[in-house]
Amino acid sequence: MGDQAKLKVGIAGATGAVGLEMLRVLEQRSFPAETIRVLASDRAEERRLRFRQHDLLVEPLTPESLDGLDIVLFATSAEISRVFVPEVARRGGVAVDNSREFRMAPAVPLVVPEINAHALAGHRGIIANPNCSTIQMVQVLRPLAERAGLKRVVAATYQSVSGTGLAAIAELREQSAAVLSDGDAVPDVYPKQIAFNCIPQIDAFDEFGDTREERKMVGETRKILELPDLPVTVTCVRVPVFRSHAIAVNVETERELSPEVARALLAAEAGVRVLDDPAEGDYPTQAETERTDETWVGRIRRDDSVPHGIWLWVVSDNLRKGAALNAVQIAERLVDADAR
Ligand SMILES: NC(=O)c1ccc[n+]([C@@H]2O[C@H](COP(=O)([O-])OP(=O)(O)OC[C@H]3O[C@@H](n4cnc5c(N)ncnc54)[C@H](OP(=O)(O)O)[C@@H]3O)[C@@H](O)[C@H]2O)c1
């Protein structure tokens, strides 16, 4: 990587939901970049994005636009990442990709820095950022796995529309307004109405009736935790919430794990905040925790239907830790490793 004081950073897909958040996170965390190049599709109109009191001109993403960049954060679709991510590596830079495209490739590290930063060693210029729901789930599973061993994980997600990008945010707004004025909610981004409704389908179905999102969570959880045979099963649901995903996670452990010990382990975990006082009505919700950097956990309680069972309610902002923040934290680790 280049001289740390003169890092050249790119954001591909800078005008989307994740890309805009990446720009915000880079600024908020004073990322040591000398220049930032913001890249998106080729549009006729001139577009500019604000960064550190300057306007950055949005440039078309082309192979040449990646020349000279040390780190490029990708917030593009799998189809676009497939073409352009390898171009970064070929030019001697490092790409941190948010799409699903490279996550399960054996040679590509799939990283949540608090959990498996060691996987970054020996990367070949491509690092994958995990799926948003996977990130928040593995953050709580890891400390429990270390203490008590995981026997089985069963989860159901409640995922916000910003997880699908800017077009889906607009769809929830428009449909909500239409329904409230007795009009018709016309689905476009989603297969069914999302306003005042929940859709138990995220991404395409496979031949077994699982969705790709559910398969992603299973495969990525096993890869990040380095537990290739862990029994994990998930139902992913889209809910009419703008930001932040919630997950009800049921964990069966190998050994005894009391809710008190689980609470203490999670409270000590970097990036995790416990908010769990039912007597006071304290537990995290999406609206109350959006735009925060932590993954919040509450409703930590025993499941006595199995010998060692525990329930958790896990909430995190999908655009922050679920995407942009995690990608920038990966970039920070790369810079730190380079400086040493
Ligand atoms: N949203 C989340 O919470 C989340 C979490 C984890 C991972 N991800 C992944 O991150 C990626 C981006 O998601 P998003 O939610 O930010 O989507 P989005 O809001 O739809 O943004 C898509 C971005 O891709 C750009 N783009 C589209 N076509 C392009 C082209 N031909 N060449 C260059 N850029 C192009 C768009 O630029 P224009 O403005 O020019 O169209 C825009 O900047 C996806 O792979 C998604 O699965 C999202």
PDB file of N, CA and C and ligand atoms in Angstrom, residues 13-18 40-41 43 47 61 75-77 80 98-99 103 132 162-166 318-319 322-323, ligand 1:
ATOM      1  N   GLY A  13     -19.666   3.117  -6.130  1.00  0.00           N
ATOM      2  CA  GLY A  13     -21.064   3.095  -5.671  1.00  0.00           C
ATOM      3  C   GLY A  13     -21.280   4.143  -4.594  1.00  0.00           C
ATOM      4  N   ALA A  14     -20.546   5.252  -4.716  1.00  0.00           N
ATOM      5  CA  ALA A  14     -20.536   6.285  -3.661  1.00  0.00           C
ATOM      6  C   ALA A  14     -21.868   7.005  -3.514  1.00  0.00           C
ATOM      7  N   THR A  15     -22.733   6.925  -4.523  1.00  0.00           N
ATOM      8  CA  THR A  15     -24.003   7.658  -4.485  1.00  0.00           C
ATOM      9  C   THR A  15     -25.153   6.822  -3.923  1.00  0.00           C
ATOM     10  N   GLY A  16     -24.881   5.578  -3.530  1.00  0.00           N
ATOM     11  CA  GLY A  16     -25.935   4.702  -3.014  1.00  0.00           C
ATOM     12  C   GLY A  16     -26.051   4.782  -1.500  1.00  0.00           C
ATOM     13  N   ALA A  17     -26.949   3.945  -0.945  1.00  0.00           N
ATOM     14  CA  ALA A  17     -27.201   3.980   0.506  1.00  0.00           C
ATOM     15  C   ALA A  17     -25.924   3.671   1.289  1.00  0.00           C
ATOM     16  N   VAL A  18     -25.192   2.639   0.883  1.00  0.00           N
ATOM     17  CA  VAL A  18     -23.972   2.253   1.603  1.00  0.00           C
ATOM     18  C   VAL A  18     -22.834   3.220   1.273  1.00  0.00           C
ATOM     19  N   ALA A  40     -19.336   6.152  -9.539  1.00  0.00           N
ATOM     20  CA  ALA A  40     -20.691   5.587  -9.659  1.00  0.00           C
ATOM     21  C   ALA A  40     -20.945   5.328 -11.144  1.00  0.00           C
ATOM     22  N   SER A  41     -22.228   5.163 -11.512  1.00  0.00           N
ATOM     23  CA  SER A  41     -22.514   4.908 -12.928  1.00  0.00           C
ATOM     24  C   SER A  41     -22.341   6.205 -13.719  1.00  0.00           C
ATOM     25  N   ARG A  43     -23.520   9.065 -15.606  1.00  0.00           N
ATOM     26  CA  ARG A  43     -24.780   9.806 -15.781  1.00  0.00           C
ATOM     27  C   ARG A  43     -24.506  11.100 -16.524  1.00  0.00           C
ATOM     28  N   ARG A  47     -22.756  15.320 -10.777  1.00  0.00           N
ATOM     29  CA  ARG A  47     -23.134  15.075  -9.371  1.00  0.00           C
ATOM     30  C   ARG A  47     -21.922  15.333  -8.478  1.00  0.00           C
ATOM     31  N   LEU A  61     -17.348   4.916 -12.904  1.00  0.00           N
ATOM     32  CA  LEU A  61     -16.486   3.781 -12.536  1.00  0.00           C
ATOM     33  C   LEU A  61     -16.026   3.087 -13.816  1.00  0.00           C
ATOM     34  N   ALA A  75     -19.369  -0.411  -2.872  1.00  0.00           N
ATOM     35  CA  ALA A  75     -20.767  -0.496  -2.445  1.00  0.00           C
ATOM     36  C   ALA A  75     -21.613  -0.607  -3.708  1.00  0.00           C
ATOM     37  N   THR A  76     -21.288  -1.604  -4.492  1.00  0.00           N
ATOM     38  CA  THR A  76     -21.966  -1.834  -5.776  1.00  0.00           C
ATOM     39  C   THR A  76     -22.584  -3.235  -5.765  1.00  0.00           C
ATOM     40  N   SER A  77     -23.388  -3.526  -6.777  1.00  0.00           N
ATOM     41  CA  SER A  77     -24.010  -4.851  -6.883  1.00  0.00           C
ATOM     42  C   SER A  77     -22.939  -5.912  -7.154  1.00  0.00           C
ATOM     43  N   ILE A  80     -21.485  -5.683 -10.697  1.00  0.00           N
ATOM     44  CA  ILE A  80     -20.470  -4.625 -10.919  1.00  0.00           C
ATOM     45  C   ILE A  80     -19.174  -4.994 -10.184  1.00  0.00           C
ATOM     46  N   ASN A  98     -18.473  -4.927  -0.567  1.00  0.00           N
ATOM     47  CA  ASN A  98     -19.698  -5.158   0.213  1.00  0.00           C
ATOM     48  C   ASN A  98     -20.686  -6.102  -0.454  1.00  0.00           C
ATOM     49  N   SER A  99     -20.468  -6.458  -1.685  1.00  0.00           N
ATOM     50  CA  SER A  99     -21.451  -7.316  -2.363  1.00  0.00           C
ATOM     51  C   SER A  99     -21.234  -8.776  -1.944  1.00  0.00           C
ATOM     52  N   ARG A 103     -17.578 -13.272  -1.152  1.00  0.00           N
ATOM     53  CA  ARG A 103     -17.567 -13.626   0.277  1.00  0.00           C
ATOM     54  C   ARG A 103     -17.183 -15.063   0.557  1.00  0.00           C
ATOM     55  N   CYS A 132     -25.017  -7.897   6.050  1.00  0.00           N
ATOM     56  CA  CYS A 132     -25.331  -7.048   7.210  1.00  0.00           C
ATOM     57  C   CYS A 132     -25.886  -7.837   8.405  1.00  0.00           C
ATOM     58  N   SER A 162     -33.600  -0.161   4.049  1.00  0.00           N
ATOM     59  CA  SER A 162     -32.343   0.423   3.569  1.00  0.00           C
ATOM     60  C   SER A 162     -31.328  -0.666   3.224  1.00  0.00           C
ATOM     61  N   GLY A 163     -31.566  -1.869   3.706  1.00  0.00           N
ATOM     62  CA  GLY A 163     -30.717  -3.010   3.331  1.00  0.00           C
ATOM     63  C   GLY A 163     -30.794  -3.320   1.846  1.00  0.00           C
ATOM     64  N   THR A 164     -31.834  -2.832   1.180  1.00  0.00           N
ATOM     65  CA  THR A 164     -31.974  -3.056  -0.262  1.00  0.00           C
ATOM     66  C   THR A 164     -31.495  -1.849  -1.063  1.00  0.00           C
ATOM     67  N   GLY A 165     -31.204  -0.735  -0.379  1.00  0.00           N
ATOM     68  CA  GLY A 165     -30.683   0.430  -1.086  1.00  0.00           C
ATOM     69  C   GLY A 165     -31.680   1.565  -1.206  1.00  0.00           C
ATOM     70  N   LEU A 166     -31.247   2.626  -1.909  1.00  0.00           N
ATOM     71  CA  LEU A 166     -32.037   3.871  -1.967  1.00  0.00           C
ATOM     72  C   LEU A 166     -33.407   3.676  -2.599  1.00  0.00           C
ATOM     73  N   ASN A 318     -27.887  -1.455   9.847  1.00  0.00           N
ATOM     74  CA  ASN A 318     -27.336  -2.191   8.699  1.00  0.00           C
ATOM     75  C   ASN A 318     -26.433  -1.335   7.825  1.00  0.00           C
ATOM     76  N   LEU A 319     -26.642  -0.005   7.833  1.00  0.00           N
ATOM     77  CA  LEU A 319     -25.778   0.835   7.000  1.00  0.00           C
ATOM     78  C   LEU A 319     -24.485   1.204   7.727  1.00  0.00           C
ATOM     79  N   GLY A 322     -23.376  -2.857   9.816  1.00  0.00           N
ATOM     80  CA  GLY A 322     -23.726  -3.873   8.822  1.00  0.00           C
ATOM     81  C   GLY A 322     -23.087  -3.653   7.460  1.00  0.00           C
ATOM     82  N   ALA A 323     -22.497  -2.490   7.233  1.00  0.00           N
ATOM     83  CA  ALA A 323     -21.917  -2.233   5.908  1.00  0.00           C
ATOM     84  C   ALA A 323     -20.746  -1.245   5.992  1.00  0.00           C
TER      85      ALA A 323
HETATM   86  N1  LIG B   1     -27.761  -1.552   2.141  1.00  0.00           N
HETATM   87  C1  LIG B   1     -27.180  -2.328   3.040  1.00  0.00           C
HETATM   88  O1  LIG B   1     -27.517  -2.309   4.261  1.00  0.00           O
HETATM   89  C2  LIG B   1     -26.104  -3.261   2.632  1.00  0.00           C
HETATM   90  C3  LIG B   1     -25.432  -3.963   3.618  1.00  0.00           C
HETATM   91  C4  LIG B   1     -24.394  -4.821   3.255  1.00  0.00           C
HETATM   92  C5  LIG B   1     -24.086  -4.952   1.918  1.00  0.00           C
HETATM   93  N2  LIG B   1     -24.782  -4.263   0.963  1.00  0.00           N
HETATM   94  C6  LIG B   1     -24.377  -4.416  -0.437  1.00  0.00           C
HETATM   95  O2  LIG B   1     -23.771  -3.191  -0.864  1.00  0.00           O
HETATM   96  C7  LIG B   1     -24.011  -2.991  -2.247  1.00  0.00           C
HETATM   97  C8  LIG B   1     -24.633  -1.616  -2.459  1.00  0.00           C
HETATM   98  O3  LIG B   1     -25.892  -1.581  -1.807  1.00  0.00           O
HETATM   99  P1  LIG B   1     -26.733  -0.232  -1.603  1.00  0.00           P
HETATM  100  O4  LIG B   1     -27.772  -0.602  -0.620  1.00  0.00           O
HETATM  101  O5  LIG B   1     -25.855   0.913  -1.322  1.00  0.00           O
HETATM  102  O6  LIG B   1     -27.405  -0.032  -3.064  1.00  0.00           O
HETATM  103  P2  LIG B   1     -27.937   1.311  -3.794  1.00  0.00           P
HETATM  104  O7  LIG B   1     -28.433   2.311  -2.824  1.00  0.00           O
HETATM  105  O8  LIG B   1     -28.877   0.831  -4.835  1.00  0.00           O
HETATM  106  O9  LIG B   1     -26.617   1.900  -4.494  1.00  0.00           O
HETATM  107  C9  LIG B   1     -26.017   1.283  -5.607  1.00  0.00           C
HETATM  108  C10 LIG B   1     -24.768   2.048  -6.038  1.00  0.00           C
HETATM  109  O10 LIG B   1     -24.198   1.360  -7.164  1.00  0.00           O
HETATM  110  C11 LIG B   1     -23.972   2.327  -8.190  1.00  0.00           C
HETATM  111  N3  LIG B   1     -24.063   1.735  -9.545  1.00  0.00           N
HETATM  112  C12 LIG B   1     -25.153   1.213 -10.156  1.00  0.00           C
HETATM  113  N4  LIG B   1     -24.838   0.828 -11.408  1.00  0.00           N
HETATM  114  C13 LIG B   1     -23.537   1.141 -11.589  1.00  0.00           C
HETATM  115  C14 LIG B   1     -22.638   1.008 -12.677  1.00  0.00           C
HETATM  116  N5  LIG B   1     -23.027   0.483 -13.846  1.00  0.00           N
HETATM  117  N6  LIG B   1     -21.359   1.422 -12.516  1.00  0.00           N
HETATM  118  C15 LIG B   1     -20.960   1.977 -11.335  1.00  0.00           C
HETATM  119  N7  LIG B   1     -21.762   2.114 -10.261  1.00  0.00           N
HETATM  120  C16 LIG B   1     -23.037   1.702 -10.393  1.00  0.00           C
HETATM  121  C17 LIG B   1     -25.054   3.364  -8.000  1.00  0.00           C
HETATM  122  O11 LIG B   1     -24.681   4.550  -8.660  1.00  0.00           O
HETATM  123  P3  LIG B   1     -25.713   5.511  -9.434  1.00  0.00           P
HETATM  124  O12 LIG B   1     -26.151   6.553  -8.442  1.00  0.00           O
HETATM  125  O13 LIG B   1     -24.863   6.111 -10.523  1.00  0.00           O
HETATM  126  O14 LIG B   1     -26.835   4.661  -9.954  1.00  0.00           O
HETATM  127  C18 LIG B   1     -25.031   3.480  -6.484  1.00  0.00           C
HETATM  128  O15 LIG B   1     -23.966   4.311  -6.082  1.00  0.00           O
HETATM  129  C19 LIG B   1     -24.861  -4.173  -2.708  1.00  0.00           C
HETATM  130  O16 LIG B   1     -24.041  -5.193  -3.220  1.00  0.00           O
HETATM  131  C20 LIG B   1     -25.519  -4.640  -1.424  1.00  0.00           C
HETATM  132  O17 LIG B   1     -25.889  -5.993  -1.451  1.00  0.00           O
HETATM  133  C21 LIG B   1     -25.773  -3.415   1.294  1.00  0.00           C
END
